[in-house]
XYZ file of C-alpha atoms in Angstrom:
499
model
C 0.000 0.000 0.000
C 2.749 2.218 0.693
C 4.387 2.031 -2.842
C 1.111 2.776 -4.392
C 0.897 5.756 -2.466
C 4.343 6.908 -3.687
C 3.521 6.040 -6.890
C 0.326 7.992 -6.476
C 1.911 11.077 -4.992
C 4.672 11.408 -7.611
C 2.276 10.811 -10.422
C 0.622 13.338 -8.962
C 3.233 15.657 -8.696
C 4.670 15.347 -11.939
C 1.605 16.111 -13.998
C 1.431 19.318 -11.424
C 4.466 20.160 -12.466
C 3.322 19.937 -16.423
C 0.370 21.895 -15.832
C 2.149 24.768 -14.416
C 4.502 24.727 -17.218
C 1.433 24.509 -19.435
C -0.467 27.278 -17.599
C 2.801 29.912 -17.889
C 2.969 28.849 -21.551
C -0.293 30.027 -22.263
C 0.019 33.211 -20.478
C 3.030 34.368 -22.189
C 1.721 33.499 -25.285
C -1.064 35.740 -24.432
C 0.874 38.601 -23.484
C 2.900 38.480 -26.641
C -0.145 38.231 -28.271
C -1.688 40.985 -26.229
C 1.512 43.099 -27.051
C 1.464 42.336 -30.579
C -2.038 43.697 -30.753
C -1.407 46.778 -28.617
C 1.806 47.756 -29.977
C 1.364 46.649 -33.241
C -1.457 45.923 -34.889
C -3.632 48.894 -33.122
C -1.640 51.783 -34.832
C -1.960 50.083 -37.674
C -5.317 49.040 -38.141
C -6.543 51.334 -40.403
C -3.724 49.657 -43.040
C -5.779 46.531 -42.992
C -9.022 48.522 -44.031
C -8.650 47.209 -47.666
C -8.120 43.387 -46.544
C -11.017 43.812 -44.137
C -13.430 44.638 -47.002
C -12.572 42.067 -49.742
C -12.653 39.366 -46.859
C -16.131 40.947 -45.850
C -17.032 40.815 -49.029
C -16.269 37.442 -49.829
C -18.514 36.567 -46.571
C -21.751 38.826 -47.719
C -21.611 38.433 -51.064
C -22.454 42.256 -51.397
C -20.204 45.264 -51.746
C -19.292 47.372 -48.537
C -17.451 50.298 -48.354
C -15.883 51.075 -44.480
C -14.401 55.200 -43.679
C -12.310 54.554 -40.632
C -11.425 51.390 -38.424
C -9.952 51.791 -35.017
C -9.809 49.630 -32.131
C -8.716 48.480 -28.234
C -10.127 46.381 -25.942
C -13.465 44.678 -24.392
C -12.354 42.745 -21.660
C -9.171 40.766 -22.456
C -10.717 40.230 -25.994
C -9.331 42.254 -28.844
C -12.193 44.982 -30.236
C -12.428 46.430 -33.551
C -14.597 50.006 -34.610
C -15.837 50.184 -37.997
C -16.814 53.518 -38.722
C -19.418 54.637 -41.602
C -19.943 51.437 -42.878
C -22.100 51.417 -45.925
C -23.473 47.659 -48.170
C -24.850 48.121 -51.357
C -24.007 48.046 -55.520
C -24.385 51.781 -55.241
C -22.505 52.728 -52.520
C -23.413 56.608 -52.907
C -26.961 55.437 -52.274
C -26.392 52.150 -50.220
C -29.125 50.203 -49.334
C -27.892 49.902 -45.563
C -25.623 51.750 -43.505
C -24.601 51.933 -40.199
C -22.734 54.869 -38.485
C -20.647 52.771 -36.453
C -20.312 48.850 -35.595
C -18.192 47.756 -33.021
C -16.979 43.943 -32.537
C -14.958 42.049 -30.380
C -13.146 39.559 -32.048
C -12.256 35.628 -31.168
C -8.566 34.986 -30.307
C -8.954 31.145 -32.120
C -9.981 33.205 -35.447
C -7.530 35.903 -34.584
C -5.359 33.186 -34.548
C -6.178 31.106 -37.987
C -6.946 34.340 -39.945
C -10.521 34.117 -40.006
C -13.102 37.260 -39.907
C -14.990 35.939 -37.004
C -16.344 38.307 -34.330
C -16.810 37.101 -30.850
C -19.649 40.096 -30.592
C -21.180 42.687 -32.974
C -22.869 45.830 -31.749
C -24.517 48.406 -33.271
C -25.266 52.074 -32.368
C -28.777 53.624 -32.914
C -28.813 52.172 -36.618
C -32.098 53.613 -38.178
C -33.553 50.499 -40.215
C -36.390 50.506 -43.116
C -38.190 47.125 -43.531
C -40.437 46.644 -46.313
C -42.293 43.302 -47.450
C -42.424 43.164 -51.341
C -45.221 42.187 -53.684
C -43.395 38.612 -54.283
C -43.751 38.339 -50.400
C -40.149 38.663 -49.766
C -38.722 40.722 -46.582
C -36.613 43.154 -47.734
C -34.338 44.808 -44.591
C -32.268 48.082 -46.228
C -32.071 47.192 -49.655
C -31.104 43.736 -48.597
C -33.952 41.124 -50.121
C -34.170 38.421 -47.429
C -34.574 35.258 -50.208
C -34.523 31.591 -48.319
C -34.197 30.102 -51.942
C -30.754 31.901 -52.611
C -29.540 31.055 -49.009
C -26.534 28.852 -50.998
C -25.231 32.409 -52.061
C -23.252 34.416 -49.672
C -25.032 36.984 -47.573
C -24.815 39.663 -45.475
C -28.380 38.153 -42.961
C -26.663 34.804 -42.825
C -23.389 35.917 -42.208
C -24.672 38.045 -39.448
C -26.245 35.068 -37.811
C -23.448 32.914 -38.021
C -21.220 35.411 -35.541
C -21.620 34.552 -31.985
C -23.321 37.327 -30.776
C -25.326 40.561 -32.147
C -26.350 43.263 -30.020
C -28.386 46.257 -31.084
C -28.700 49.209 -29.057
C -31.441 52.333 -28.989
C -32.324 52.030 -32.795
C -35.143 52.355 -34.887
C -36.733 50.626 -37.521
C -39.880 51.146 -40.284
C -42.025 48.814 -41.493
C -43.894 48.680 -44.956
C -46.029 46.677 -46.624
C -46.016 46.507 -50.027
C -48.751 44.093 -50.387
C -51.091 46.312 -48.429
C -51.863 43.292 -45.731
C -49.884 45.372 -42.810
C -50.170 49.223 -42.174
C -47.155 51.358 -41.924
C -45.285 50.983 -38.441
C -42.471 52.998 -36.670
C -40.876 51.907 -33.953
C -38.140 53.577 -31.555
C -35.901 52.522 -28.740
C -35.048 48.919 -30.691
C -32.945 46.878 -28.597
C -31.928 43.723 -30.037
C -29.566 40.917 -28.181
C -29.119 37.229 -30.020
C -25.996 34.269 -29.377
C -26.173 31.197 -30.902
C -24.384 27.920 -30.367
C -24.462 25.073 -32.543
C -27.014 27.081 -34.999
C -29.399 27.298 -31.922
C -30.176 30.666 -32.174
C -31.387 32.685 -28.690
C -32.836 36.114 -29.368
C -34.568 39.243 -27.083
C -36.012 42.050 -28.868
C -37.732 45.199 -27.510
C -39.215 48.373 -29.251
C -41.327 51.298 -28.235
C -44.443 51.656 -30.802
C -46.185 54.797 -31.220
C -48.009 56.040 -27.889
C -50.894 55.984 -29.710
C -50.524 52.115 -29.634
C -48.880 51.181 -26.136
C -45.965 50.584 -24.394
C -42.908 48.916 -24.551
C -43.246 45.086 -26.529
C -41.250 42.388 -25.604
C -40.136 39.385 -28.004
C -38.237 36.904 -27.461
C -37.409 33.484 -28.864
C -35.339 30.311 -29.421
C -34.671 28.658 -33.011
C -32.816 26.003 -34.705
C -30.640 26.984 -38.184
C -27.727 27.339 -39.870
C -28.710 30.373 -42.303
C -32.234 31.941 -42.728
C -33.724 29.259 -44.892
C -33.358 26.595 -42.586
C -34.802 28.974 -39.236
C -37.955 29.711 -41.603
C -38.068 25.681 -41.775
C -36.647 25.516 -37.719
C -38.311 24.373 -34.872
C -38.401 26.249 -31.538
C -40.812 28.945 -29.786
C -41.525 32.476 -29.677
C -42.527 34.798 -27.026
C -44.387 38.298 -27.705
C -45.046 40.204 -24.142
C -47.557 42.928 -25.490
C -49.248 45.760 -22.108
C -52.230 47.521 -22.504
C -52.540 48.294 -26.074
C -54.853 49.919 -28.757
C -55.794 46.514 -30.594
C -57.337 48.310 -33.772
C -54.466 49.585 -34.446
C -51.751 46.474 -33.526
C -54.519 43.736 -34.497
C -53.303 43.887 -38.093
C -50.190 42.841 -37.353
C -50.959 40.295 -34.989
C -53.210 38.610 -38.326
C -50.743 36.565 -39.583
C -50.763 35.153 -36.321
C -54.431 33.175 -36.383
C -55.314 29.739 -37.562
C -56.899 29.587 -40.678
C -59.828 27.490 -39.341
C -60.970 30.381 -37.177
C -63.323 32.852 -38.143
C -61.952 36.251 -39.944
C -62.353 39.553 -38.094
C -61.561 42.778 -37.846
C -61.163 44.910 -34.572
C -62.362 48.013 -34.743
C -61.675 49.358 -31.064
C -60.273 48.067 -28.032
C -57.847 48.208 -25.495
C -55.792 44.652 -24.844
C -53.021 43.035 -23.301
C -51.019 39.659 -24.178
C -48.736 37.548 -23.024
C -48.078 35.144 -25.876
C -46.184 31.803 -26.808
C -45.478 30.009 -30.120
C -44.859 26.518 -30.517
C -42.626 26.295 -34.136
C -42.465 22.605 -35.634
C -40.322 22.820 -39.021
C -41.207 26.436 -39.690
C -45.293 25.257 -38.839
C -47.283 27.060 -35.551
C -47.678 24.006 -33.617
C -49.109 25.896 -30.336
C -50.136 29.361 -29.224
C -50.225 29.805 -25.320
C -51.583 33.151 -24.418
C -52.696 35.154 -21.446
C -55.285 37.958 -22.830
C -56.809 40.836 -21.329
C -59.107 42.865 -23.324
C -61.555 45.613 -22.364
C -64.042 47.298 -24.382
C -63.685 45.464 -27.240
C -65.600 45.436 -30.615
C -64.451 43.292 -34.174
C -66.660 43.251 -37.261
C -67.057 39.070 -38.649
C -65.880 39.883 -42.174
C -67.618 37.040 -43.550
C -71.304 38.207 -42.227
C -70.727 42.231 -41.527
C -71.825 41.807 -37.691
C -70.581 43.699 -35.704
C -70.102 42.571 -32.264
C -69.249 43.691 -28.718
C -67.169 42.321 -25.527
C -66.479 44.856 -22.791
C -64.024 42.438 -21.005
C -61.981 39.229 -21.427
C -59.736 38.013 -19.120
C -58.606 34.690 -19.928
C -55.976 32.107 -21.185
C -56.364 30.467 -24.477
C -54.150 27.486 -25.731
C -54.335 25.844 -29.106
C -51.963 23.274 -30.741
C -52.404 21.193 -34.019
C -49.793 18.683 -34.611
C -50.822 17.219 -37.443
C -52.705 14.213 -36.153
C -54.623 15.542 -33.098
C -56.431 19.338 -32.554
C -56.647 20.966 -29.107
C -58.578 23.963 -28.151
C -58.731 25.639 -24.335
C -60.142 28.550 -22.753
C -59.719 29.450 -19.150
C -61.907 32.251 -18.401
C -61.144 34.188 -15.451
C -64.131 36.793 -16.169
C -65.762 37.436 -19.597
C -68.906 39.541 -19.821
C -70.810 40.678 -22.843
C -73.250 43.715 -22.912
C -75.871 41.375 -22.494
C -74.205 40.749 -18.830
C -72.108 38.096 -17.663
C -70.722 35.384 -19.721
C -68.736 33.621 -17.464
C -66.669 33.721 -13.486
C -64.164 30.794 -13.971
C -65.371 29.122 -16.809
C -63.738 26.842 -18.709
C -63.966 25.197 -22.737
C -61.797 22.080 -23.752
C -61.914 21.092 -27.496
C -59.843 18.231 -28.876
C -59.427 16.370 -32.361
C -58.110 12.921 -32.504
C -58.089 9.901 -34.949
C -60.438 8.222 -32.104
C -63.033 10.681 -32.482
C -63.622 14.741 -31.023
C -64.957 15.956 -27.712
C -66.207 19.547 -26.291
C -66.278 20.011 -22.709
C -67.811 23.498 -20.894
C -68.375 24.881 -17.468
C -69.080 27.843 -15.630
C -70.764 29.680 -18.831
C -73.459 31.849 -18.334
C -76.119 31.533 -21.461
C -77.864 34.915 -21.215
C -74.450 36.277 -21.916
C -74.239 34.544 -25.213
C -77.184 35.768 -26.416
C -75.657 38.422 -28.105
C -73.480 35.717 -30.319
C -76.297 33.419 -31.418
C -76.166 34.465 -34.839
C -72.883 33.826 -35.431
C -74.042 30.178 -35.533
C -76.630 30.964 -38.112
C -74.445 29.154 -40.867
C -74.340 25.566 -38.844
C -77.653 26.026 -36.790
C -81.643 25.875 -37.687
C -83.357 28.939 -38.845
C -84.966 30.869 -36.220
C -81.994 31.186 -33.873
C -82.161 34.929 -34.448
C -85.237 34.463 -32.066
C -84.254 32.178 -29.650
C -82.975 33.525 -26.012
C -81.303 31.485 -23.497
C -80.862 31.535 -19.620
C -79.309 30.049 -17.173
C -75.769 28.271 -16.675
C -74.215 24.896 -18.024
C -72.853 23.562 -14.663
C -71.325 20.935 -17.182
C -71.751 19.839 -20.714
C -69.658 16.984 -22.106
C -70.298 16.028 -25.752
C -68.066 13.280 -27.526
C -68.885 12.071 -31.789
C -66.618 10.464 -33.842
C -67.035 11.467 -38.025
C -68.262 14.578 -38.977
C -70.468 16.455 -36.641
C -73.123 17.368 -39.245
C -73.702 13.470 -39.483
C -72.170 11.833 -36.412
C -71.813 8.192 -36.462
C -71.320 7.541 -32.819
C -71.855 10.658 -30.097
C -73.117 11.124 -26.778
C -73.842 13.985 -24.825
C -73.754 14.273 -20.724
C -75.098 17.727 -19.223
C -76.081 19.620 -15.933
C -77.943 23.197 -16.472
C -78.815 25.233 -12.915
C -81.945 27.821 -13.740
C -82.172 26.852 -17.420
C -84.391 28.638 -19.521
C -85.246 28.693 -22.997
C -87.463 31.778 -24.336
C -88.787 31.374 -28.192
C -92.063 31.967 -30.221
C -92.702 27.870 -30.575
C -91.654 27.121 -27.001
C -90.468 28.457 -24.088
C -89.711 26.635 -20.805
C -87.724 26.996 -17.242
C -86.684 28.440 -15.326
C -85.349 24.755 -14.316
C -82.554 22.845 -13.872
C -81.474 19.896 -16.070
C -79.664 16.734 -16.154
C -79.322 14.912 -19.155
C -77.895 11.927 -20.874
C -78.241 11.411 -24.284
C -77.034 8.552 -26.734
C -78.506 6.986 -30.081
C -79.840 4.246 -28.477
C -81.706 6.120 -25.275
C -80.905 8.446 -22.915
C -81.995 9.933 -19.678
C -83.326 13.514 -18.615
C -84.644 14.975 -14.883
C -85.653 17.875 -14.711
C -86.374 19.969 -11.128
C -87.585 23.928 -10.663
C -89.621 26.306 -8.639
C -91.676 28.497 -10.610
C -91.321 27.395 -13.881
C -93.678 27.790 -16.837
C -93.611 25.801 -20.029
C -95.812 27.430 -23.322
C -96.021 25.283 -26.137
C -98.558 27.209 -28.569
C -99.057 24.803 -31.142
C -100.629 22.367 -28.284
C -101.489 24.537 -25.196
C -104.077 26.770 -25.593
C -102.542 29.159 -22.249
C -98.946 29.304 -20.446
C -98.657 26.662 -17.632
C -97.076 28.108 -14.801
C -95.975 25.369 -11.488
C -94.784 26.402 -8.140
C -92.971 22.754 -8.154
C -91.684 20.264 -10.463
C -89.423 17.324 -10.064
C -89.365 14.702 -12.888
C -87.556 11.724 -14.319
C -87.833 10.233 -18.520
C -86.041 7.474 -19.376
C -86.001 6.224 -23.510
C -84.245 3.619 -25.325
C -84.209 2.447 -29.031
C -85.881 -1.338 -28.947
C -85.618 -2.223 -32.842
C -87.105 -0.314 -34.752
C -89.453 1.033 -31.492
C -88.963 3.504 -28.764
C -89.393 2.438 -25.414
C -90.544 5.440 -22.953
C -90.310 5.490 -19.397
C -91.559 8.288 -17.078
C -89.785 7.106 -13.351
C -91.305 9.656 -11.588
C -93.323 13.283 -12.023
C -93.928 15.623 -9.246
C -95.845 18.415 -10.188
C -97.734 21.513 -8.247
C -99.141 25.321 -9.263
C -102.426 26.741 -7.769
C -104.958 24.400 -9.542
C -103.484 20.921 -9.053
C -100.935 18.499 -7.097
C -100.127 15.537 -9.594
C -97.353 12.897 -8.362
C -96.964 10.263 -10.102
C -93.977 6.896 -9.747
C -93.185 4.133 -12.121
């Protein structure tokens, strides 16, 4: 044991000894590099101006024309100033310039020769982005084309440094197309890294006060160059305050399923928190908190014009190809026909098994106002019908389309249900229901409730009590009906009947 500890404690030793050797190795070569930068290359880095451009060139694929270059130091890392820089064919007109970038460079590329910075800043650059008829994003002059991403270019060379900060500029955005109003934007700070082509981003701009406050975006994506981030996957994150929604709406368009219905806000005032799911350049999931007050959108497909005065909920949606989800949270949503809903809740979901809708905690007499919009899928003479009441729970499950289901059922609780319309009107009462193809179950129990059925009764029956049971079920090609129990009172009779 004792010779193995020797032999232990001298190996030891003697690859101490190596690593200090090592360790003052690199430091000198570090100060001789240091000196050879401070003494030497620094006084003369203006010289290299003309070397600096053709290899810049040869990265961007774009000619660039650079005034001045001076340098020093960010940390222990060697920093170069390039002054005036302009990109562009016509360089007395460029199509972007920036008064001065700063980078730090990498000691490994200092090292081999290559133009690599370790970080890239840029002071108050003033930025016009414009999307063209063809649909491509044009930043500067600078077309942003995926399908030429095998070319040299100044966006992908720009992504490929380590780091890219942006301070206190400000950027314009146009749309050619006529899809997206004009939008200026000050105070644009913009930080990204990237390791491995994962590419971390924070962005932050002040809109006009006419719109709101500060917004917030940030993100993680997967890419080498820009074609392969449109085609990434990842997430985004878009932190929106209270905001004027007719006027930021537009741009938050592009933004919506295509399965949902189109609309246009015409006044509001809103707040978001919002996350993107990105699957291979495809919106996988939206997460979003939303806060909305006096709010009123036009359904483009019908002209109605409709009216929320608050929402306060969170919303989640995914679609991943094989299976649909849909959820609303609703801390309070009212309508100016009064309450919709105090904790409510809506789950939606779309698999190869079949679909499902689940509610609770919504208040019907709220949704009055929105009947129509069902007009397209729902009998004529909802425009007359008027609701009451709250679903407690509603649970409704088909498989195939749901115009022609070939299996469903449907599971419900109402409290203070009631149903006002020309043909029939019934309740105030409260429900439970079961309902299948082959039967189903319903009770039904109030105080003061009145049921008018004109085409049978002659006068509107009104009961102080009523507490009933029906029971049906498909027997062939029969109906077998079964009334368990009624309990029934007003001023004129008592009727109680069991089966």
């Amino acid at each position: 044991m004792r010779r193995i500890s020797l032999a232990l404690f001298h190996f030891s030793m003697w690859h101490l000894r190596w690593l200090k050797r090592l360790g003052l190795a690199c430091l000198l070569l570090f100060m001789i590099l240091a000196a050879a930068w401070q003494f030497w290359l620094l006084p003369r880095l203006n010289d290299y101006r003309p070397l600096l451009v053709q290899e810049l060139q040869a990265k961007i694929g774009i000619p660039l024309q650079i005034q001045s270059i001076d340098g020093g130091w960010s940390g222990l890392r060697p920093r170069v100033a390039m002054n005036q820089i302009r990109f562009g064919h016509d360089l007395r007109a460029p199509d972007l310039s920036f008064a001065r970038l700063e980078a730090s460079l990498s000691w490994w590329h200092l090292l081999t020769g290559r133009v690599q910075f370790r970080q890239i800043m840029l002071h108050a650059p003033d930025v016009d982005i414009r999307r063209r008829q063809d649909g491509h994003w044009q930043v500067g002059g600078i077309v942003l084309d995926p399908q030429a991403s095998h070319r040299p270019n100044l966006v992908d060379w720009l992504l490929d440094q380590n780091e890219l900060i942006v301070r206190k500029g400000r950027f314009t955005l146009h749309d050619d197309q006529s899809v997206y109003p004009e939008l200026s934007a000050e105070n644009l700070n913009f930080q990204s890294d990237q390791f491995f082509n994962r590419h971390r981003f924070e962005l932050s701009f002040t809109p006009p006060a006419a719109m709101g406050g500060e917004i917030h975006v940030s993100g993680r994506l997967q890419g080498g160059d820009l074609a392969q981030l449109r085609q990434g996957s990842g997430w985004l994150k878009l932190d929106m305050p209270k905001s004027n929604l007719a006027q930021l709406a537009p741009w938050l368009s592009g933004l919506q399923p295509s399965a949902w219905p189109k609309l246009r806000f015409e006044r509001g005032q809103g707040r978001l928190a919002l996350q993107i799911k990105l699957e291979q350049g495809r919106i996988e999931a939206l997460d979003a908190d939303v806060g909305m007050s006096d709010w009123r959108v036009t359904h483009l497909a019908t002209s109605s014009t409709y009216s929320l005065p608050r929402l306060d909920a969170k919303l989640f949606w995914a679609d991943t190809g094989k299976n649909q989800t849909l959820k609303i949270d609703g801390e309070a949503i009212e309508s100016p026909a009064g309450k919709i809903c105090q904790s409510c809740s809506l789950a939606y979901s779309q698999t190869e098994q079949g679909r499902s809708l689940d509610l609770a905690g919504w208040q019907l007499a709220g949704l009055n106002l929105y009947l129509p919009l069902l007009q397209a899928v729902a009998p004529q003479g909802l425009d007359k019908l008027r609701l009451g009441g709250e679903i407690a729970q509603a649970s409704l499950t088909w498989q195939g389309p749901w115009q022609q289901p070939t299996i469903w059922s449907f599971d419900a609780t109402f409290k203070q249900f009631a149903m006002v319309h020309p043909e029939l009107t019934v309740g105030p009462v409260d429900v439970s229901a079961q309902l299948k193809p082959q039967g189903g179950r319903m009770d039904l129990a109030g105080k003061a409730m009145s049921l008018s059925y004109p085409a049978q009764l002659l006068e509107t029956l009104n009961f102080s009590h009523w507490d009933s049971r029906v029971e049906w079920q498909r027997q062939g090609d029969n109906w077998r009906l079964d009334l368990r129990n009624l309990s029934a009172a007003n001023r004129d009779m008592q009727l109680k009947l069991a089966g």
